[in-house]
Short mmCIF file of C-alpha atoms in Angstrom, two decimals:
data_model
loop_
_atom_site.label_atom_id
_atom_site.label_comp_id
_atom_site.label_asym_id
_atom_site.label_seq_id
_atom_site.Cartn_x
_atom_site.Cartn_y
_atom_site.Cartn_z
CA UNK P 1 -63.32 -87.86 45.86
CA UNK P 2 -61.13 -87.70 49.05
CA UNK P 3 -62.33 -87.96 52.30
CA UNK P 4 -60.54 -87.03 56.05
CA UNK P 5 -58.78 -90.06 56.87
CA UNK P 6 -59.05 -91.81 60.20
CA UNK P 7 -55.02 -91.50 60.78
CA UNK P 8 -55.62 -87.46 60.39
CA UNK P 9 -57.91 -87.75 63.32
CA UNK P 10 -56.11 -90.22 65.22
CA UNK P 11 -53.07 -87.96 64.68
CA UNK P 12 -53.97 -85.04 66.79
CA UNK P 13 -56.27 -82.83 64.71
CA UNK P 14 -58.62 -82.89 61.37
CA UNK P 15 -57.56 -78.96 60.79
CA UNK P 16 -54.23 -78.23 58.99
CA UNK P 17 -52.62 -75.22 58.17
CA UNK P 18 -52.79 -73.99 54.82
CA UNK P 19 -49.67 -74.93 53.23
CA UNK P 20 -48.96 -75.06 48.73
CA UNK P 21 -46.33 -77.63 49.75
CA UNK P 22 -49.03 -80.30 51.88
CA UNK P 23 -50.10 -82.25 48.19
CA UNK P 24 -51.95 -84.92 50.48
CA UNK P 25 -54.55 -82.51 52.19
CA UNK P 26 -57.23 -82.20 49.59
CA UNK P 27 -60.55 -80.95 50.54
CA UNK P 28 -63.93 -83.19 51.42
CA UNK P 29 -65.92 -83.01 48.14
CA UNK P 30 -69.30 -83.78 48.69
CA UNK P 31 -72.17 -84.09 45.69
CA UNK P 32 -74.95 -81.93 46.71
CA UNK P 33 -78.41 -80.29 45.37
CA UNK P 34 -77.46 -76.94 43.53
CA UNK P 35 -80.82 -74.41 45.14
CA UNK P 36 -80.39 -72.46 41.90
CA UNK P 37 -81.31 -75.28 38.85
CA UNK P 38 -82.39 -78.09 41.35
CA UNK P 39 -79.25 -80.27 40.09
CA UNK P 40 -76.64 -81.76 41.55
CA UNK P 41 -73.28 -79.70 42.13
CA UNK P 42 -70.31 -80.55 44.21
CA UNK P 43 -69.30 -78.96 47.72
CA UNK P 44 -65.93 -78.45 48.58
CA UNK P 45 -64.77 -78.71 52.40
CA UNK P 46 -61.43 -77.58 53.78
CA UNK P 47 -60.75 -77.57 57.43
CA UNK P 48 -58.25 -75.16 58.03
CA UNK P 49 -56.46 -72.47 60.33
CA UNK P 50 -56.06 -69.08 60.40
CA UNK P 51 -54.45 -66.57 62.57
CA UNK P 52 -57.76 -64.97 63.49
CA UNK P 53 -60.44 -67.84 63.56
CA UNK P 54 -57.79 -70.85 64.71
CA UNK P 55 -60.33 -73.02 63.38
CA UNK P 56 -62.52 -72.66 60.42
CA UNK P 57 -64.57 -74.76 57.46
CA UNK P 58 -64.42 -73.26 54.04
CA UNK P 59 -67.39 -74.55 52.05
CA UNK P 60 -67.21 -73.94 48.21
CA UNK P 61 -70.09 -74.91 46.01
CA UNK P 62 -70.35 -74.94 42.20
CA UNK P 63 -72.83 -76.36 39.94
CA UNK P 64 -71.68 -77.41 36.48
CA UNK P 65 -75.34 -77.56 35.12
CA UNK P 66 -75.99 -73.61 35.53
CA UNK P 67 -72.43 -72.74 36.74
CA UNK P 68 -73.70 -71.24 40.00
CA UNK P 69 -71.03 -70.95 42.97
CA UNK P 70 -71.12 -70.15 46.60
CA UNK P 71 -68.26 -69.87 49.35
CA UNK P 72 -68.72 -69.45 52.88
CA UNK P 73 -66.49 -69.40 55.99
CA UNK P 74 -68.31 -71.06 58.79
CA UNK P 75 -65.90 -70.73 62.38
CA UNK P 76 -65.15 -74.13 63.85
CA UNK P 77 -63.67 -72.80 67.00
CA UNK P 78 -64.69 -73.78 70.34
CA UNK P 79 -67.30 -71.15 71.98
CA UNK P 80 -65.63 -68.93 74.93
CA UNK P 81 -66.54 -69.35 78.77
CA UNK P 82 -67.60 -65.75 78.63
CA UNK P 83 -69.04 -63.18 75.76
CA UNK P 84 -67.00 -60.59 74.88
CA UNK P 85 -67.97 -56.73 73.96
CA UNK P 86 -65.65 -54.10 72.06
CA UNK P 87 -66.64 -50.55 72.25
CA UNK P 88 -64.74 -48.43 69.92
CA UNK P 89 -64.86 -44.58 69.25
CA UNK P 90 -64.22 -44.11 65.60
CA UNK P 91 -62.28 -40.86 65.50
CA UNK P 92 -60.20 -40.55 62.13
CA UNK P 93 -60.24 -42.13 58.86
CA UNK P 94 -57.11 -44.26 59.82
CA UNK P 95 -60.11 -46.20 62.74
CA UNK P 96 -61.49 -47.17 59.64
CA UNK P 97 -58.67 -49.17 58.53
CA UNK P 98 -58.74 -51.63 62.05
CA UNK P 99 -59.15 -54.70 61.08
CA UNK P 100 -62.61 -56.87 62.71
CA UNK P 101 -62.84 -60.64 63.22
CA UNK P 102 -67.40 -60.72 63.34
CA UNK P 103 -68.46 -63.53 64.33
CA UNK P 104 -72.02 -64.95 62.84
CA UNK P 105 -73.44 -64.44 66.03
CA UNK P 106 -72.63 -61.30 67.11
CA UNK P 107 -74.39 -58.22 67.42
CA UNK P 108 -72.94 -54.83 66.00
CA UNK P 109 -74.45 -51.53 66.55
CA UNK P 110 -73.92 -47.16 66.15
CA UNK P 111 -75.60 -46.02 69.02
CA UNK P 112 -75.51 -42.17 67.10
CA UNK P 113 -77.53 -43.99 64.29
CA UNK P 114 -79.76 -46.01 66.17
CA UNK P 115 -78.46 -48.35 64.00
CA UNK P 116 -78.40 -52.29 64.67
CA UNK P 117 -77.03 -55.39 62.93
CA UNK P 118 -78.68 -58.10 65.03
CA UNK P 119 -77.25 -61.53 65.25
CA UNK P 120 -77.25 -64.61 62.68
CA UNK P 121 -78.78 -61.89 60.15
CA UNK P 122 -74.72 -62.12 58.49
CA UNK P 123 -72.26 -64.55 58.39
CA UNK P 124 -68.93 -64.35 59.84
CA UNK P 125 -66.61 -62.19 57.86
CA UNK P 126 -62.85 -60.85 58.84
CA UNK P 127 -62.83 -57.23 57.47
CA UNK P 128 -62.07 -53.84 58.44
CA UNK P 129 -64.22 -50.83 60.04
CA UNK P 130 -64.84 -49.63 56.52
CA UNK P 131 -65.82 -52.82 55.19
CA UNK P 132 -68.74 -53.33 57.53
CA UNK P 133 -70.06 -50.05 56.54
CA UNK P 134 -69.74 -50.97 53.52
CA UNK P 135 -71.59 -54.49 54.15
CA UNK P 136 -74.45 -52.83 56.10
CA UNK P 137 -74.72 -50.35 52.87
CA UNK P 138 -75.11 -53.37 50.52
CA UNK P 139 -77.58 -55.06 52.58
CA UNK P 140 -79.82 -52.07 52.57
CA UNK P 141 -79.38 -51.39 48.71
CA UNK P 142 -79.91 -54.80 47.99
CA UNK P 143 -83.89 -54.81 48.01
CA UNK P 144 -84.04 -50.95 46.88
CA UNK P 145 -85.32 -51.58 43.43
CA UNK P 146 -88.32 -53.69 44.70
CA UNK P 147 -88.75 -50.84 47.58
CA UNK P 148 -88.92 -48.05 45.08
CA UNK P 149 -91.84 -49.91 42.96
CA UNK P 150 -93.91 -51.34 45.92
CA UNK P 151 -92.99 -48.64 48.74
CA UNK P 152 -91.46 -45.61 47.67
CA UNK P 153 -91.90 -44.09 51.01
CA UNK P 154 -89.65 -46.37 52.72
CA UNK P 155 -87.17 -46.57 49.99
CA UNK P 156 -86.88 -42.62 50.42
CA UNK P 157 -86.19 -43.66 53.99
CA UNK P 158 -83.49 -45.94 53.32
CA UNK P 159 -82.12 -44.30 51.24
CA UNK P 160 -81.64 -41.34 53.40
CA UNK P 161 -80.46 -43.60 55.90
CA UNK P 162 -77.80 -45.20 53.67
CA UNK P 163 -76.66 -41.58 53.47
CA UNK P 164 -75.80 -41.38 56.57
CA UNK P 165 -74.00 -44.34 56.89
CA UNK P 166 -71.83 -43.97 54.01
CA UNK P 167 -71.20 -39.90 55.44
CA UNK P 168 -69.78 -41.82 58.49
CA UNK P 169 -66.98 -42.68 56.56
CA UNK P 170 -65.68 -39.12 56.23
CA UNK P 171 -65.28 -39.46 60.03
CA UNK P 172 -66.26 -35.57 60.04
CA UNK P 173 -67.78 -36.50 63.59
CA UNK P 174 -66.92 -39.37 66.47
CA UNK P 175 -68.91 -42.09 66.10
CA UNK P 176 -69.25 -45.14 67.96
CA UNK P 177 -69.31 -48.80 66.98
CA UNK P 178 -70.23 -51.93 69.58
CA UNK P 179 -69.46 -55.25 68.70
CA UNK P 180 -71.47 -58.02 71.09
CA UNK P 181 -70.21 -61.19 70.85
CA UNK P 182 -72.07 -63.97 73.59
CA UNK P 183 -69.75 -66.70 71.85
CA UNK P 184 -66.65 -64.58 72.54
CA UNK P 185 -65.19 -65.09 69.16
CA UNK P 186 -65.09 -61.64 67.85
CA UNK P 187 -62.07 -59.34 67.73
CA UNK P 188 -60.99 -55.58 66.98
CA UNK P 189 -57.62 -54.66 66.40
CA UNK P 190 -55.37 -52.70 68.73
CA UNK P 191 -53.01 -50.63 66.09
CA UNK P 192 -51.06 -49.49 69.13
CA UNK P 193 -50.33 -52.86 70.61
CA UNK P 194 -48.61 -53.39 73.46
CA UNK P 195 -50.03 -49.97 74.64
CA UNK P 196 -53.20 -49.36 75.44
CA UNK P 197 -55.83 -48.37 72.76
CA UNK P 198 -57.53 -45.32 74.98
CA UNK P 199 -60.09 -45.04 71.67
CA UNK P 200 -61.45 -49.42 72.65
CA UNK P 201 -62.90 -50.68 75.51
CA UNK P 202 -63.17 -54.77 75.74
CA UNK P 203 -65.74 -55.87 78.25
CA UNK P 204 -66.15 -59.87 79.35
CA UNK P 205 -69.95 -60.64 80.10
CA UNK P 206 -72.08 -63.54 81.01
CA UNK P 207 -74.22 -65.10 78.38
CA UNK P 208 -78.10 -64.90 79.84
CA UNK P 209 -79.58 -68.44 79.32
CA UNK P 210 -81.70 -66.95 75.38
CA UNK P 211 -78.31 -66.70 74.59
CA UNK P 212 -76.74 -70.27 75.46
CA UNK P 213 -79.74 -71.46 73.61
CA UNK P 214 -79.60 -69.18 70.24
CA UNK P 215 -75.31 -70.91 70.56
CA UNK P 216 -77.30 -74.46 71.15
CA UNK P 217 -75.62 -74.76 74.61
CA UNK P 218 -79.30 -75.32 75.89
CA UNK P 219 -81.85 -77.48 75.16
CA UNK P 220 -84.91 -74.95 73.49
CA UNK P 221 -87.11 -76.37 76.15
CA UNK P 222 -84.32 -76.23 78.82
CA UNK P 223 -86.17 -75.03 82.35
CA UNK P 224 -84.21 -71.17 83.09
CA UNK P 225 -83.67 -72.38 86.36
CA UNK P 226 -79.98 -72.39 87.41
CA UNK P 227 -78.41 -75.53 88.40
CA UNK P 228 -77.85 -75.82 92.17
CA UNK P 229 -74.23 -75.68 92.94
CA UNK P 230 -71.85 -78.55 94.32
CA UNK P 231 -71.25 -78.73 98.28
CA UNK P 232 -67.64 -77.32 99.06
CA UNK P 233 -66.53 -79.51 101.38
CA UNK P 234 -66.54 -82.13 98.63
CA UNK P 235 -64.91 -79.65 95.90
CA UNK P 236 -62.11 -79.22 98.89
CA UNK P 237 -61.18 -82.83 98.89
CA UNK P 238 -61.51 -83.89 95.54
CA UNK P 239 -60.89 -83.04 91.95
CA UNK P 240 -63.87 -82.92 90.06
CA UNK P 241 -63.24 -84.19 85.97
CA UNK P 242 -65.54 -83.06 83.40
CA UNK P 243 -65.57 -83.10 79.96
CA UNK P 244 -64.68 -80.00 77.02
CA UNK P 245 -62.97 -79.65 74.07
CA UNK P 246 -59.29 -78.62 73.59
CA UNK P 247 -58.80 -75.28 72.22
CA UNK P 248 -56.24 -75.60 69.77
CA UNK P 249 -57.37 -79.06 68.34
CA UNK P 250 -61.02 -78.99 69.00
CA UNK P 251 -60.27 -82.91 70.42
CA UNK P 252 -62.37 -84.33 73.20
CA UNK P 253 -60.03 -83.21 76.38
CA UNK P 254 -60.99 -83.56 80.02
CA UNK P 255 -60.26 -80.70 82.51
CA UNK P 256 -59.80 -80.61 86.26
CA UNK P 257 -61.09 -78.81 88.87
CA UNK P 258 -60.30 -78.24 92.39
CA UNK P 259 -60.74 -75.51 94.96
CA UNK P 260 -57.60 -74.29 96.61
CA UNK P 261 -56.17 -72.66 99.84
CA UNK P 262 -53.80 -70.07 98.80
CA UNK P 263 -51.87 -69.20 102.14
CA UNK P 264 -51.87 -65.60 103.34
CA UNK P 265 -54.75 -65.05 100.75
CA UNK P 266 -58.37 -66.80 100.04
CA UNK P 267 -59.72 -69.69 98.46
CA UNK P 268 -59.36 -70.33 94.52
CA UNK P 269 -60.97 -72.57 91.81
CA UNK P 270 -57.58 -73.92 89.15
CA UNK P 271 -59.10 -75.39 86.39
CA UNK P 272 -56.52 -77.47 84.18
CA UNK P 273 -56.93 -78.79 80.72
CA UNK P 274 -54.93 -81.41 78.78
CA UNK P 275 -55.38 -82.86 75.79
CA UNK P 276 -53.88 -86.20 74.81
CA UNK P 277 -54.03 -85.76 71.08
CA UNK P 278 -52.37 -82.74 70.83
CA UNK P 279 -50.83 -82.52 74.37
CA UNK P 280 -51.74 -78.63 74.64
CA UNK P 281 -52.25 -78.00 78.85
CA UNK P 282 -53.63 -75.20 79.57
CA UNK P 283 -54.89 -73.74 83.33
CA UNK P 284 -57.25 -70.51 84.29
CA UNK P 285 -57.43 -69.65 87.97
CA UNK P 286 -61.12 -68.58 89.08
CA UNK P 287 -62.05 -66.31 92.26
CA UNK P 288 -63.17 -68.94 95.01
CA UNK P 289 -64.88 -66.11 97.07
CA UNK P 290 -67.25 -62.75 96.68
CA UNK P 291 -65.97 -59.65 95.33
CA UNK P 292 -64.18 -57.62 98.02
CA UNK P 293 -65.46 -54.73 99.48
CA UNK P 294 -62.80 -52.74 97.52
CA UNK P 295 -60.70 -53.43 95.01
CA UNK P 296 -56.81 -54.03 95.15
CA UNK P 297 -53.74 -52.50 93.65
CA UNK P 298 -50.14 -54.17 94.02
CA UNK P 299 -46.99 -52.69 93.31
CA UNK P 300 -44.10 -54.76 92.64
CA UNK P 301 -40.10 -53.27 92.25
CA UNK P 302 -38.03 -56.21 90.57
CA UNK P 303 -35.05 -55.35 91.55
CA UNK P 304 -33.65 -59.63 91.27
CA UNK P 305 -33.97 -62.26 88.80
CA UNK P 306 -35.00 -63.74 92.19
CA UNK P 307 -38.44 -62.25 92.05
CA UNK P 308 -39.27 -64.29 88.91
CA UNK P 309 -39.84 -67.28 91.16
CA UNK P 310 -43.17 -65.76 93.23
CA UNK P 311 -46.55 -66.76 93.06
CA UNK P 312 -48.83 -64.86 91.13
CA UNK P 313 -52.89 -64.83 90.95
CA UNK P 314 -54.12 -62.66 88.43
CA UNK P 315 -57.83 -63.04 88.34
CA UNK P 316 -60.24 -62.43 85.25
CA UNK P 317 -60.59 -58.69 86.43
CA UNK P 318 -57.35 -57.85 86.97
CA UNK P 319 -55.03 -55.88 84.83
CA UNK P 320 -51.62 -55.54 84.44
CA UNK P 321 -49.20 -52.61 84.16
CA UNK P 322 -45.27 -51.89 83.72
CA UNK P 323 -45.25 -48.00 84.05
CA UNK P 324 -41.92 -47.88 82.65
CA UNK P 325 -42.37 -49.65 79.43
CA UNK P 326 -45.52 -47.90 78.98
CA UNK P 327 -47.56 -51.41 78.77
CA UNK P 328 -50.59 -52.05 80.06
CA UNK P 329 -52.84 -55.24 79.61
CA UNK P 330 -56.37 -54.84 80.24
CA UNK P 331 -58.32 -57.05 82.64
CA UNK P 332 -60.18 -59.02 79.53
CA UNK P 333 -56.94 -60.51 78.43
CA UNK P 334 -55.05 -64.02 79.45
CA UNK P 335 -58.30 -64.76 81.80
CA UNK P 336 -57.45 -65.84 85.06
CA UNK P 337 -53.69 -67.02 85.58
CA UNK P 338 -52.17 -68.85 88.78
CA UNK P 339 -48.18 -68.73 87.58
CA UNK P 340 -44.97 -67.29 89.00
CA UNK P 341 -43.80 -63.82 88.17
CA UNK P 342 -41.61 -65.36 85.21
CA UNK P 343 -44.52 -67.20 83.92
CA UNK P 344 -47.25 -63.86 83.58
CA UNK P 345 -44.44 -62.29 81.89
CA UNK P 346 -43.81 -64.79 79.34
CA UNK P 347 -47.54 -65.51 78.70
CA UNK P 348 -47.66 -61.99 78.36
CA UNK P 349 -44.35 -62.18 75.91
CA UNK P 350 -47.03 -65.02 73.62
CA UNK P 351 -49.73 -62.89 73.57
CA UNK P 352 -48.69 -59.62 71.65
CA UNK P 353 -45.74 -60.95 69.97
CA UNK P 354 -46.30 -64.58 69.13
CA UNK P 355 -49.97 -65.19 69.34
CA UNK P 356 -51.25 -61.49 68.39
CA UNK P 357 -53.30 -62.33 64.90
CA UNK P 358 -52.96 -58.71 63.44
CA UNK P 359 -49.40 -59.31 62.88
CA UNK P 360 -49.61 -62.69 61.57
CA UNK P 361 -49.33 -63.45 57.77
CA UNK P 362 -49.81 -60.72 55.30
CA UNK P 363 -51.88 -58.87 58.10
CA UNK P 364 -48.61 -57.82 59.70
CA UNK P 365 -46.55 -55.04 58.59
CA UNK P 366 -42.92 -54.43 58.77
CA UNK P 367 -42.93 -51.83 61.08
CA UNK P 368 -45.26 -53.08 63.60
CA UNK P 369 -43.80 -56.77 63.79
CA UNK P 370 -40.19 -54.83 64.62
CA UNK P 371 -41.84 -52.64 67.34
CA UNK P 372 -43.44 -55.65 68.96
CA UNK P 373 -40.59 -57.94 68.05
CA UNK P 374 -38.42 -55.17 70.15
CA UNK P 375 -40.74 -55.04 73.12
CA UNK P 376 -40.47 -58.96 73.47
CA UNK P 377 -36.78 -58.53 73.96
CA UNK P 378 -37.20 -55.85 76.37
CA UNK P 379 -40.01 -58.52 78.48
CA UNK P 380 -36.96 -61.10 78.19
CA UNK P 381 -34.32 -58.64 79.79
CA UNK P 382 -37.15 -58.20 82.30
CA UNK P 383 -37.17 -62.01 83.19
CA UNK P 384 -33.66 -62.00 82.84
CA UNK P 385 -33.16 -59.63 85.71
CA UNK P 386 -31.15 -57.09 83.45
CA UNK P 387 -33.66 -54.49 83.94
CA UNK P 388 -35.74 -53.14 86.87
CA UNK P 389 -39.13 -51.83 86.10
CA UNK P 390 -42.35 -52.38 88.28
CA UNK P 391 -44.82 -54.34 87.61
CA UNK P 392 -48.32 -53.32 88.65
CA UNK P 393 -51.91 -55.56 89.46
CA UNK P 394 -54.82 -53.64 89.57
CA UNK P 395 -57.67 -55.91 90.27
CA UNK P 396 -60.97 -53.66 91.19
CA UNK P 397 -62.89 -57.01 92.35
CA UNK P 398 -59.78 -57.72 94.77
CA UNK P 399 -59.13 -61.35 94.04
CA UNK P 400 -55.68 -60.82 92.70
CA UNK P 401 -52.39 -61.89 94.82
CA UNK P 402 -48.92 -61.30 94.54
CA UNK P 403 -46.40 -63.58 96.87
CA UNK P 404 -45.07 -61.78 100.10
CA UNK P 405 -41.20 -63.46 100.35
CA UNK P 406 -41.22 -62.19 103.62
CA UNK P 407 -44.91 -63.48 104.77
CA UNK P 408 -45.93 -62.40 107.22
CA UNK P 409 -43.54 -59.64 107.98
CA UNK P 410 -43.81 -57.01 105.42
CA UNK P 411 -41.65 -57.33 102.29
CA UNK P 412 -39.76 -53.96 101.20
CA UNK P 413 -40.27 -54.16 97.49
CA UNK P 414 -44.13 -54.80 97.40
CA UNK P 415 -46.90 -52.42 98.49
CA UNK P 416 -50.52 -53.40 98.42
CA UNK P 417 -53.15 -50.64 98.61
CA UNK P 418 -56.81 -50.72 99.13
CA UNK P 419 -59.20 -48.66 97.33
CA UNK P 420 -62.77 -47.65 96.81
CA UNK P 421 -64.19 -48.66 93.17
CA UNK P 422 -65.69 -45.98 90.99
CA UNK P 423 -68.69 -46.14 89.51
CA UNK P 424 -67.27 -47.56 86.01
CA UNK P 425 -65.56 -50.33 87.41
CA UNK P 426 -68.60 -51.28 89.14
CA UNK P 427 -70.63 -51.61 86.11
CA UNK P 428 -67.83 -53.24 84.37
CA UNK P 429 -67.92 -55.98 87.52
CA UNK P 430 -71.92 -55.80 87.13
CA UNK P 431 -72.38 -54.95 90.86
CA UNK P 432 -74.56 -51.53 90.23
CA UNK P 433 -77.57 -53.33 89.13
CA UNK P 434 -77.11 -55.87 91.80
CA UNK P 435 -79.88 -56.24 94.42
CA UNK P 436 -79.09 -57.84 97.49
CA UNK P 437 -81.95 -56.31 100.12
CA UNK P 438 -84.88 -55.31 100.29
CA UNK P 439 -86.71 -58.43 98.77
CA UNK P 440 -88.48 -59.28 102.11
CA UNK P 441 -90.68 -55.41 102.01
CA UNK P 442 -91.10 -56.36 98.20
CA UNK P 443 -92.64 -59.45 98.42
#
């Protein structure tokens, strides 16, 4: 039987990437009751990574009395600040082919079908449109025989209703199919990456407090009552340490906090994590104030490898555009970023090409690792200052900031505009259901 060793753990991380050639990583076995004969089997445990999950446990169990197995894949990732929603429109048969990271917890749904898969009812699976059809279709057919025998009337009913999910594969009509994830762990793929996939819409949320307790980030009998928030003029003069996880070991990692004056702009929360036993360091930049009024849009025209150097805030909500490369990076990605120019760009450079997991492993195909492969190069001439494009922040929440060389005259190459939000951007942001008079007549 082999066990994880202490020096694994002291070494960094207890997860290893799969690898034919690693002969000392064996997996955890564990002797455990088998629920089928009520003898003892054996449980295997490998803690692994993948491309999509990072993180994972792959529990295999098998019984030698009755020969009964089970596998499961059980994500041992860290839980995101904020839950994350895709909305796609299913329009051909080749939507049925993007690939889905589901998380256990998440919640998928057809609004045409009045259809719901609610959450913790499956466990996590990485598949593809098509193969949670299929999954929902299974689930439904599984108790059909009993139905028919006991309750014929709602087996007919089923069974009309599996119809119509499997006709949904045809794709005769546009469909829709919303994937809720409060843990933020889920993922649909972008076949058209680094442009923007007009047919999916990825929304950030904030988990309500039922849902930090169905993750176990609560106490059951937690009170609902917010906590009450530190006084600022002790956030402004110190740096407040608390303790989190690292996200690419899962090690115990501290992360810093401290509210800073950005000049010719506002007041901003940098949050900075480091681990010691993997030495990842990692920052996210968070809005100190209230949503503006009206949101922002800033136009930048690189014309010098000179403009690489200036400060850049790109909030949560902001997005990011270079018209002439026909990129765009919607406001849900990188999370909030306090960097130079160079530095956006090259995050931006990790994300599609060298942390995108749809073109990792076998998931990636030829063409589309090229094509991305190609736009990287392109991002480097950028940085390089061997091409001049302009780069474009559209922040609706106006908390984002690009760096005025010639503060506080105006500078030539950079034009900020004001404008008023429209009514989608506003419910994105959450603001049209927000009440902020009125409670004095009420009460």
């Amino acid at each position: 039987m082999s066990v994880i060793s202490e020096e694994n753990v002291r070494g960094g991380s207890v997860f290893k990437d799969i690898s034919a050639d690693d002969e000392d990583w064996q997996p955890t076995e564990i002797e455990s009751l088998c629920m089928n004969c009520y003898q003892n089997g054996t449980t295997r445990l490998l803690l692994t990574k993948i491309p999509f999950f990072k993180e994972i446990i792959v529990s295999s169990f098998s019984c030698a009395n009755c020969s009964w197995s089970n596998t499961e894949i059980q994500s041992a990732g860290r839980i995101q600040e904020q839950g994350v929603c895709y909305t796609l429109k299913v329009r051909t048969k080749q939507d049925l082919n993007r690939e889905v990271v589901k998380a256990d917890c998440a919640t998928t749904r057809i609004p045409e079908l009045d259809f719901e898969i609610p959450p913790f009812t499956q466990k996590g699976s990485l598949s593809t449109i098509e193969g949670l059809l299929d999954r929902a279709v299974a689930g439904l057919e599984q108790d059909q025989a009993v139905r028919r025998a006991t309750d014929p009337e709602v087996a007919e009913k089923i069974d009309e209703f599996i119809q119509k999910l499997r006709k949904l594969k045809e794709v005769e009509n546009e469909f829709t199919l919303v994937i809720e994830d409060p843990s933020g762990n889920s993922f649909v793929e972008n076949p058209v990456a680094p442009q923007k996939d007009e047919a999916l819409t990825v929304s950030l949320f904030k988990r309500t407090i039922q849902q930090d307790k169905q993750l176990g980030l609560r106490a059951d009998d937690d009170s609902d009552e917010e906590p009450a928030g530190n006084d600022l003029d002790t956030m402004r003069n110190e740096v407040l340490v608390f303790d989190t996880n690292c996200p690419e070991c899962n090690a115990p990692a501290s992360t810093n906090m401290k509210l800073v004056q950005i000049p010719h702009f506002k007041e901003v929360i940098i949050m900075a994590t480091n681990c010691d036993s993997c030495g990842h360091r990692t920052n996210e930049v968070k809005s100190g104030g209230a949503t503006e009024e009206l949101g922002t849009k800033i136009t930048l025209n690189i014309t010098d490898s000179s403009d690489m150097t200036r400060d850049v805030l790109k909030s949560e909500t902001c997005s990011v555009m270079i018209p002439e490369l026909e990129f765009e990076l919607g406001m849900a990605a990188l999370g909030g970023k306090f960097t130079t120019l160079e530095g956006l760009l090259k995050d931006i450079k990790d994300l599609i090409v060298a942390k995108n997991p749809f073109v990792c492993g076998d998931s990636g195909t030829t063409d589309r690792v090229q094509k991305l492969n190609e736009f990287g190069a392109v991002l480097d001439k950028v940085i390089a200052g061997e091409m001049n494009v302009h780069i474009i922040l559209d922040d609706p929440a106006g908390n984002s900031y690009l760096q005025n060389v010639y503060a506080p005259e105006p500078d030539p190459e950079l034009i900020t505009e004001k404008y008023t939000r429209s009514f989608e951007q506003n419910e994105e942001l959450g603001l049209n259901d927000m009440k902020t008079e009125g409670y004095q007549e009420e009460n």
